Short mmCIF file of N, CA and C in Angstrom, two decimals:
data_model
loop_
_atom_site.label_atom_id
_atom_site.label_comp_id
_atom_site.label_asym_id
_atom_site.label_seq_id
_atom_site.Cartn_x
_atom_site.Cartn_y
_atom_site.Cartn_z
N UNK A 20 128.58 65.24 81.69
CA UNK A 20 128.81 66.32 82.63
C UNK A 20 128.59 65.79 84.05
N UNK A 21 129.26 65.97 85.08
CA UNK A 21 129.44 65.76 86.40
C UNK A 21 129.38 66.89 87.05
N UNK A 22 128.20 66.99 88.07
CA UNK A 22 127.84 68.61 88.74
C UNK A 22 128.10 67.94 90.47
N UNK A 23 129.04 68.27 91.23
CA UNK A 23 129.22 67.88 92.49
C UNK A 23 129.90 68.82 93.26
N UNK A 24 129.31 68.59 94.74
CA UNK A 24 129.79 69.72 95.76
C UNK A 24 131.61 69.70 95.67
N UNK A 25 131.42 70.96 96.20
CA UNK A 25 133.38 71.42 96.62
C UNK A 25 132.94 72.37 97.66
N UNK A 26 134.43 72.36 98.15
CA UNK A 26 134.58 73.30 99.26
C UNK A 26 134.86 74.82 98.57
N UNK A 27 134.74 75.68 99.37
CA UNK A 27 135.71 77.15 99.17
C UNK A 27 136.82 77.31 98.76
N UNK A 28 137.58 76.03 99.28
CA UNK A 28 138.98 76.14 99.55
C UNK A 28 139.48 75.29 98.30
N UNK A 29 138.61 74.72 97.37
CA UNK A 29 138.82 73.96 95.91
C UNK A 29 139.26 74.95 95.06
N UNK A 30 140.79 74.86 94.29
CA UNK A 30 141.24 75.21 93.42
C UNK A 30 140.42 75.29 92.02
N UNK A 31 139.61 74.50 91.85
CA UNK A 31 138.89 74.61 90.52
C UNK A 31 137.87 75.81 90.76
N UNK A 32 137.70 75.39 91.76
CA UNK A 32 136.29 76.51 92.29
C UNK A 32 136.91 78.09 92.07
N UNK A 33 137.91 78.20 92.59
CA UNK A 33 138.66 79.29 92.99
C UNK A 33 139.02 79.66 91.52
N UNK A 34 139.32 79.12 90.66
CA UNK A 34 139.91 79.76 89.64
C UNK A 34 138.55 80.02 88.39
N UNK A 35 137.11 79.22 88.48
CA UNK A 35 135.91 79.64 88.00
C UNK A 35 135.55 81.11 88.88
N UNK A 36 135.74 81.42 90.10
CA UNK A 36 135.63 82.06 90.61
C UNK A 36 136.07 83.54 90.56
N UNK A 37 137.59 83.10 89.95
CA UNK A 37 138.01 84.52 89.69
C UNK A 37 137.33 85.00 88.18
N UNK A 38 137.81 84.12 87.68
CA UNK A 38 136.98 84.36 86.01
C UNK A 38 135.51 84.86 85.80
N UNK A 39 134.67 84.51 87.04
CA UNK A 39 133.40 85.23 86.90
C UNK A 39 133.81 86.85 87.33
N UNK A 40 133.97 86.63 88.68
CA UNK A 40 134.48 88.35 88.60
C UNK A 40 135.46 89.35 87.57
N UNK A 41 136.18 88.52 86.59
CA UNK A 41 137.31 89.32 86.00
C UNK A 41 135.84 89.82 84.91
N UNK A 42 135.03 89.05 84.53
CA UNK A 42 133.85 89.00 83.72
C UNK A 42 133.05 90.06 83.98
N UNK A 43 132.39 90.24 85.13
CA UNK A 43 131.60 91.20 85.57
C UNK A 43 132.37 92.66 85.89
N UNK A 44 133.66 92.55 86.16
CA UNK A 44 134.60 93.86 86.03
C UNK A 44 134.17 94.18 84.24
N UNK A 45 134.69 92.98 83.81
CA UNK A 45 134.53 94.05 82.20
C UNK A 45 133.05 94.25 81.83
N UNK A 46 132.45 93.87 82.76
CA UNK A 46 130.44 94.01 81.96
C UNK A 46 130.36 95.70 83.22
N UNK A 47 131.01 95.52 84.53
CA UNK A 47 130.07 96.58 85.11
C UNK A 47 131.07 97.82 85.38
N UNK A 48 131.95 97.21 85.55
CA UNK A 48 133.71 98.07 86.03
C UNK A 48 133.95 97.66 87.58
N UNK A 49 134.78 98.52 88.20
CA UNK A 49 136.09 97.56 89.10
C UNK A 49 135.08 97.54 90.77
N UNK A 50 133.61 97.27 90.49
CA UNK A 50 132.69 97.40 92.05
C UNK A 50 133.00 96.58 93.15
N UNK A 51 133.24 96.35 94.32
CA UNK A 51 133.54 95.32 94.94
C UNK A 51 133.10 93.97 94.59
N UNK A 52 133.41 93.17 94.88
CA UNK A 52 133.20 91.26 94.98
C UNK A 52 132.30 91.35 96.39
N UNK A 53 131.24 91.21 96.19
CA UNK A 53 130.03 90.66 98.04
C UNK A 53 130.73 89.57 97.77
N UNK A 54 130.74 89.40 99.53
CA UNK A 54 131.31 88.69 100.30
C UNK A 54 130.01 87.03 99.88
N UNK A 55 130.53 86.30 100.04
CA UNK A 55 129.12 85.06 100.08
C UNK A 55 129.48 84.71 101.60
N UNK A 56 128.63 84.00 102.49
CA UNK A 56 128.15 84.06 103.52
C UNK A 56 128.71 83.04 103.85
N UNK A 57 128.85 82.46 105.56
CA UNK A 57 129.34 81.39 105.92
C UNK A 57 127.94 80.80 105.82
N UNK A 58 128.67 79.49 105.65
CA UNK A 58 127.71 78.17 105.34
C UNK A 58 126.91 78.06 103.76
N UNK A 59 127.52 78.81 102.80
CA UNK A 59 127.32 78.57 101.58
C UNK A 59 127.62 77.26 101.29
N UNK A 60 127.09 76.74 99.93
CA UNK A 60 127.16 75.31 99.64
C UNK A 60 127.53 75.69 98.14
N UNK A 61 128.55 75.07 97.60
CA UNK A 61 129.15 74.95 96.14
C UNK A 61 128.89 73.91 95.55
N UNK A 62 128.54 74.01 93.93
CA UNK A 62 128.08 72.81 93.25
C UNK A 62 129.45 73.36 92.10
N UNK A 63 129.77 72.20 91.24
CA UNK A 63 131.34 72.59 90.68
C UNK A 63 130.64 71.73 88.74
N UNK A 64 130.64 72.69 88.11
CA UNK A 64 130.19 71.91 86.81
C UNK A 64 131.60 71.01 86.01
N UNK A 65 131.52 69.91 85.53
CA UNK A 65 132.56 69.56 84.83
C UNK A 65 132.48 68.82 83.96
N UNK A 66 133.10 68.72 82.61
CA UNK A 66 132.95 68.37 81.69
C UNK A 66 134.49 67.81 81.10
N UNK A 67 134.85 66.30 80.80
CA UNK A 67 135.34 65.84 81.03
C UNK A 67 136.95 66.01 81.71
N UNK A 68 136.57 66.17 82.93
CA UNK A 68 137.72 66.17 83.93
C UNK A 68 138.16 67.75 84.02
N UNK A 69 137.37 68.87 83.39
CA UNK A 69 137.60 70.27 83.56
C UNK A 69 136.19 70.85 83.83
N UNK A 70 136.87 71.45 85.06
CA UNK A 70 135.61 72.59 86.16
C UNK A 70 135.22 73.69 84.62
N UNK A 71 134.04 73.92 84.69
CA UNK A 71 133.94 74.94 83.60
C UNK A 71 132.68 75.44 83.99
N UNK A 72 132.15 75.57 85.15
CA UNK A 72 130.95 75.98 85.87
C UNK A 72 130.45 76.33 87.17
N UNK A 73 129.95 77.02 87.66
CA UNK A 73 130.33 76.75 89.55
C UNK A 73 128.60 77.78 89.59
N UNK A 74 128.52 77.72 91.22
CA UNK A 74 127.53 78.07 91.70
C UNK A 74 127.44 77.81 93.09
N UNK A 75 126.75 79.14 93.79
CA UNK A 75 126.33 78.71 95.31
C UNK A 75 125.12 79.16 96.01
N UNK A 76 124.48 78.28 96.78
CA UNK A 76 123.17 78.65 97.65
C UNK A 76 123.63 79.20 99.74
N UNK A 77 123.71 79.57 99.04
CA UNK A 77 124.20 80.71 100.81
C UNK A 77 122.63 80.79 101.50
N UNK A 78 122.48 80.45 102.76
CA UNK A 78 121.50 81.27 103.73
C UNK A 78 120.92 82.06 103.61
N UNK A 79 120.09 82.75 103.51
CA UNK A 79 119.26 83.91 103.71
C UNK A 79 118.24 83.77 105.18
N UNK A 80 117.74 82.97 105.57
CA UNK A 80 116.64 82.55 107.08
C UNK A 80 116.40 81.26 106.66
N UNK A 81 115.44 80.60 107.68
CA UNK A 81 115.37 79.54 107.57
C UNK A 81 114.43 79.09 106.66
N UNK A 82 113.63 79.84 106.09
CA UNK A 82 113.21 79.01 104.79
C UNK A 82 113.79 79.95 103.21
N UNK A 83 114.60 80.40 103.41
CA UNK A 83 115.36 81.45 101.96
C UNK A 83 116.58 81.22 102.01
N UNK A 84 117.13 80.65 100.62
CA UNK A 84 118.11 80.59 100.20
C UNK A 84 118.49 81.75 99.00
N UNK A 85 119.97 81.97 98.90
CA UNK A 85 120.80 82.90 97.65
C UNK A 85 121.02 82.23 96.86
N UNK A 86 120.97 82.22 95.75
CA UNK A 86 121.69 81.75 94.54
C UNK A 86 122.96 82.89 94.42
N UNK A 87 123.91 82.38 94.37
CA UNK A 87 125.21 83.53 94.25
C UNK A 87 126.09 82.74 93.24
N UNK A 88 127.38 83.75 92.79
CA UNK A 88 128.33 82.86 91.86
C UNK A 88 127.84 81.51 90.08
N UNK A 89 126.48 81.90 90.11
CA UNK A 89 126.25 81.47 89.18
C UNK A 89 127.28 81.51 87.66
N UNK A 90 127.97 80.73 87.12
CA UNK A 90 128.88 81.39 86.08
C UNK A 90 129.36 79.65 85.10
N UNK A 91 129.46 80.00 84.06
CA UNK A 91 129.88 78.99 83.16
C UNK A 91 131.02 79.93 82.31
N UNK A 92 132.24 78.95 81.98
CA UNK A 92 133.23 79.42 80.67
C UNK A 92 132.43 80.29 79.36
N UNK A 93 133.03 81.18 79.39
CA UNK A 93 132.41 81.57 77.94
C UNK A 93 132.22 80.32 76.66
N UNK A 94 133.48 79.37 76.32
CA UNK A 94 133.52 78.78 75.76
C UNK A 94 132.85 77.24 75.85
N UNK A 95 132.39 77.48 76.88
CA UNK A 95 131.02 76.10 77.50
C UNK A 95 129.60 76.74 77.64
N UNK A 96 129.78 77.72 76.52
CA UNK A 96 127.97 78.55 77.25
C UNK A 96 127.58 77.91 76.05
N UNK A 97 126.03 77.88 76.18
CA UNK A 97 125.04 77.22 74.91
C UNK A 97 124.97 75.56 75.17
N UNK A 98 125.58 75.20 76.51
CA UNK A 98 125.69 73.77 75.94
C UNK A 98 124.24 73.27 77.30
N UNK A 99 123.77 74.17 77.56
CA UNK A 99 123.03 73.24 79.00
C UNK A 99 123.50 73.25 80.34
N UNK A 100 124.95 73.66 80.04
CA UNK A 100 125.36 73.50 81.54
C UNK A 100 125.13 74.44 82.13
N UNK A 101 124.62 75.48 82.12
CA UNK A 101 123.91 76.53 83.14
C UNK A 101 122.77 76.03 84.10
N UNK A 102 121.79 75.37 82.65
CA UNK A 102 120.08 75.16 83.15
C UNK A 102 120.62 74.04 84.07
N UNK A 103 121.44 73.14 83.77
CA UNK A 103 121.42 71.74 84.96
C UNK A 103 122.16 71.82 85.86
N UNK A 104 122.85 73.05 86.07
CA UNK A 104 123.69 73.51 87.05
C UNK A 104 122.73 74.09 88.42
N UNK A 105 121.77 75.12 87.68
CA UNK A 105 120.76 75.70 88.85
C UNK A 105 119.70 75.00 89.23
N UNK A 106 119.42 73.66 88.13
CA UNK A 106 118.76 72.69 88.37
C UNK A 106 119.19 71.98 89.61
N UNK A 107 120.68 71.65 89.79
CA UNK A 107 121.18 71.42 90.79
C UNK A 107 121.32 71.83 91.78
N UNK A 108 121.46 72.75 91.71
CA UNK A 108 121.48 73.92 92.91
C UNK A 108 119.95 74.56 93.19
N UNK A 109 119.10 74.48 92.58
CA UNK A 109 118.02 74.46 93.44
C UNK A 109 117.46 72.98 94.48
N UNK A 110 117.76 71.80 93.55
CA UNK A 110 117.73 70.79 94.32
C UNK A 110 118.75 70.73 95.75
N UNK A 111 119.10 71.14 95.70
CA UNK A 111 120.66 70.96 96.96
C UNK A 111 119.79 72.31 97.48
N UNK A 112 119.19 73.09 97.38
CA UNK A 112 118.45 74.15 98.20
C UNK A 112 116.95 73.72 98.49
N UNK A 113 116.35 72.85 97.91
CA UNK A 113 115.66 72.60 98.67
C UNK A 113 115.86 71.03 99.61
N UNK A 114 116.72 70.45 99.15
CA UNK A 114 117.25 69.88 100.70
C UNK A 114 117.65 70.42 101.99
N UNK A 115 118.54 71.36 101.70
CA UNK A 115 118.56 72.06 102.86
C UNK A 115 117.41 72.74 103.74
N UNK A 116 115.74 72.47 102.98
CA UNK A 116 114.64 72.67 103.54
C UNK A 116 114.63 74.36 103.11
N UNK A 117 115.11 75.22 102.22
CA UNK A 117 114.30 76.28 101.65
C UNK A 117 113.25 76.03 100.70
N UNK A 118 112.03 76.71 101.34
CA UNK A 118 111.06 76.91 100.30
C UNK A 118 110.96 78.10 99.17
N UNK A 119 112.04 78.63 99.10
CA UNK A 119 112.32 79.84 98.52
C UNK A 119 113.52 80.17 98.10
N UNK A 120 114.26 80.45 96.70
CA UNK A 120 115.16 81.21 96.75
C UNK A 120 115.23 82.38 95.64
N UNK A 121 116.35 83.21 95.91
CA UNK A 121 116.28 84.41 95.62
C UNK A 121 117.54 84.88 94.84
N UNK A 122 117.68 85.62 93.82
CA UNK A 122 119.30 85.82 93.38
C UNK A 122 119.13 87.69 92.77
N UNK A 123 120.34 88.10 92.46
CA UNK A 123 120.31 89.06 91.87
C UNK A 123 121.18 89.20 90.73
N UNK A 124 120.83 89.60 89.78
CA UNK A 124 121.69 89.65 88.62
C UNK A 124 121.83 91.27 88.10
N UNK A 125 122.40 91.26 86.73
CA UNK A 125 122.31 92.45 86.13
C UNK A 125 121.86 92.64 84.87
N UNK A 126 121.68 93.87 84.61
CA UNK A 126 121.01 94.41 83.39
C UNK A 126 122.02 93.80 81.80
N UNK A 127 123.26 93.88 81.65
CA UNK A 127 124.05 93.56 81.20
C UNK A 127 124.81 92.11 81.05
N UNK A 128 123.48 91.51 81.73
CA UNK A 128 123.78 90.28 81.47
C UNK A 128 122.43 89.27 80.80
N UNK A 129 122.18 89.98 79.67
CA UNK A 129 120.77 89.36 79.47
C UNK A 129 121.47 87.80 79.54
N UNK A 130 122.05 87.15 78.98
CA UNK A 130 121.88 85.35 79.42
C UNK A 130 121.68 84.97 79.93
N UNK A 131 121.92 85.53 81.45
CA UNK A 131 121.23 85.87 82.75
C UNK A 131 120.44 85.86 82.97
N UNK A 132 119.36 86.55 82.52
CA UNK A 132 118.08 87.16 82.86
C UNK A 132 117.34 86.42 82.35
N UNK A 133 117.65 85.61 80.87
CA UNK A 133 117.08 84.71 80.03
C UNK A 133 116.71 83.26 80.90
N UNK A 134 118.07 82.79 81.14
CA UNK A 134 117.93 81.47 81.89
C UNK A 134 116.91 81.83 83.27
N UNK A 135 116.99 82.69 83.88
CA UNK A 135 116.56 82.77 85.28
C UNK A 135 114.93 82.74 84.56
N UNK A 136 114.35 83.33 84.06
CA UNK A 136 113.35 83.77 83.31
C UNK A 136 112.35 82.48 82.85
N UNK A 137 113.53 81.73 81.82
CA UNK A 137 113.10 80.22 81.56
C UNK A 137 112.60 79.66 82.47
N UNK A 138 113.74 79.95 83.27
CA UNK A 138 113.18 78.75 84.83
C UNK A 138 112.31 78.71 85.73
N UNK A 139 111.64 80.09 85.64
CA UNK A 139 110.59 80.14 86.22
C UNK A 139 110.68 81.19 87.11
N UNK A 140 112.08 81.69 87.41
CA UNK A 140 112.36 82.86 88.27
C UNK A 140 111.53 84.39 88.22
N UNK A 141 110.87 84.90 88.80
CA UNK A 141 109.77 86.14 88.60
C UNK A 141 110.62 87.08 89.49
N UNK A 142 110.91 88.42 88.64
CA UNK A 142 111.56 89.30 88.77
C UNK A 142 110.47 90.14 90.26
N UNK A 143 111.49 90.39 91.06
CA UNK A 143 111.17 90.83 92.63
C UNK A 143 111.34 92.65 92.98
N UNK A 144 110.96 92.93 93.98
CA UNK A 144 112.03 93.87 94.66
C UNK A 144 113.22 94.08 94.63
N UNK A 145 113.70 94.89 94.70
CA UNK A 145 115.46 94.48 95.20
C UNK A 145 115.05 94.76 96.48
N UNK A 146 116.43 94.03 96.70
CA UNK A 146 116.57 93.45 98.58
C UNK A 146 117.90 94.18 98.65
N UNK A 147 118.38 94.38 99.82
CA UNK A 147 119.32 94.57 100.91
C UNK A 147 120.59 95.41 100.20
N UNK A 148 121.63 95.06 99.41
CA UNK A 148 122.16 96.75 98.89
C UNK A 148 121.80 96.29 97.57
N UNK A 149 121.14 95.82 96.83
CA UNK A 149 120.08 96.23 95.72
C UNK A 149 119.45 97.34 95.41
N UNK A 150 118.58 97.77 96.70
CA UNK A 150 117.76 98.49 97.02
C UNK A 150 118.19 99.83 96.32
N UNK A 151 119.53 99.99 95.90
CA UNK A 151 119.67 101.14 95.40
C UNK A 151 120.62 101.16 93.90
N UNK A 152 120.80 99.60 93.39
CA UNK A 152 121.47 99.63 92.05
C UNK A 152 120.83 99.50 90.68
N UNK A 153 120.69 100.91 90.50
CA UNK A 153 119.91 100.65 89.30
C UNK A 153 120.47 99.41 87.69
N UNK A 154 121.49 98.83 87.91
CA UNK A 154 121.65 98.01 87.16
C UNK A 154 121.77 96.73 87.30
N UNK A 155 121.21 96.48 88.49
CA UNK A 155 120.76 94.86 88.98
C UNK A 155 119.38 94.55 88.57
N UNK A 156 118.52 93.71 88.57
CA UNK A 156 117.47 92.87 88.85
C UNK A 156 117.63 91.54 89.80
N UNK A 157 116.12 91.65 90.45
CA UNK A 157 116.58 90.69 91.67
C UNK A 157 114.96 89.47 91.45
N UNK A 158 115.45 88.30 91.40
CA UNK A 158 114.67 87.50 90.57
C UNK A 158 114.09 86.17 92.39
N UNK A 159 112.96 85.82 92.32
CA UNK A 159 112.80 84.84 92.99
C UNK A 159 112.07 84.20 92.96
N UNK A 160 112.56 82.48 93.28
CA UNK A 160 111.49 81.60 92.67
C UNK A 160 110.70 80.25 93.64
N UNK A 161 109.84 80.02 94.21
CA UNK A 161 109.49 78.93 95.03
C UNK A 161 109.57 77.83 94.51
N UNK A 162 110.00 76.78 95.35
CA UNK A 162 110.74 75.56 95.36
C UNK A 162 109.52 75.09 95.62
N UNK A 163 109.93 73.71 94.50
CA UNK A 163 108.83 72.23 95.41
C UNK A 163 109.97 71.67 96.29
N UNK A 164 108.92 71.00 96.88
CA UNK A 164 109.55 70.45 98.79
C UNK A 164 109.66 68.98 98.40
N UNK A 165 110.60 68.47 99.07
CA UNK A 165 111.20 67.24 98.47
C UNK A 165 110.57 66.22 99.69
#
């Protein structure tokens, strides 16, 4: 498996991208897509020579990062490539010098909740339009400093 940055503007990215949302339409129904933030950073999972994973750490202040877009193929789940994906993407977040990051998920996605859980992620507040969805959970976890 090969986990390496892409742009926005990466076709592989873009088409993991839609597939997570066509996903969460059928888990939550047709809610908007949040916007991810300028200056997000993409990590692209692949397994021989096919994207089948993606993920991004967006800004939050200067020491908080987002975990956003977290998502693997249905037909590539169970294999690891989730855990070494956010493995990655927490590393690439704490380069960018966050001591903190933060994500939100949903109720309906226990695999979700499982991996974040494993990893050490401790279920939070909800934050910012959280604050009022009762079918999210909002998970956050402190980084060691590199």
């Amino acid at each position: 498996m090969l986990i390496e940055e892409r742009t926005a503007a990466d076709g592989d990215l873009t088409a993991l991208l839609d597939a997570a949302f066509a996903e969460l339409v059928a888990r939550y129904g047709p809610e908007g897509r949040s916007q991810v933030r300028a200056g997000a950073r993409y990590l692209v999972a692949s397994v021989d020579d096919r994207a089948v994973g993606c993920g991004a750490v967006q800004p939050v202040d200067s020491g908080t990062g987002e975990l956003k877009r977290m998502y693997v193929l249905p037909e590539y789940r169970g294999r690891g490539i989730a855990k070494s994906l956010l493995s990655a993407l927490e590393e690439l977040a704490a380069g960018l010098g966050y001591r903190r990051l933060r994500l939100a998920t949903g109720v309906r996605q226990p695999e979700a909740i499982a991996l974040y859980e494993r990893c050490a992620y401790v279920l939070t507040e909800p934050y910012g339009k959280y604050v009022d969805a009762p079918l999210t959970r909002c998970y956050a976890k402190a980084l060691a400093q590199q």
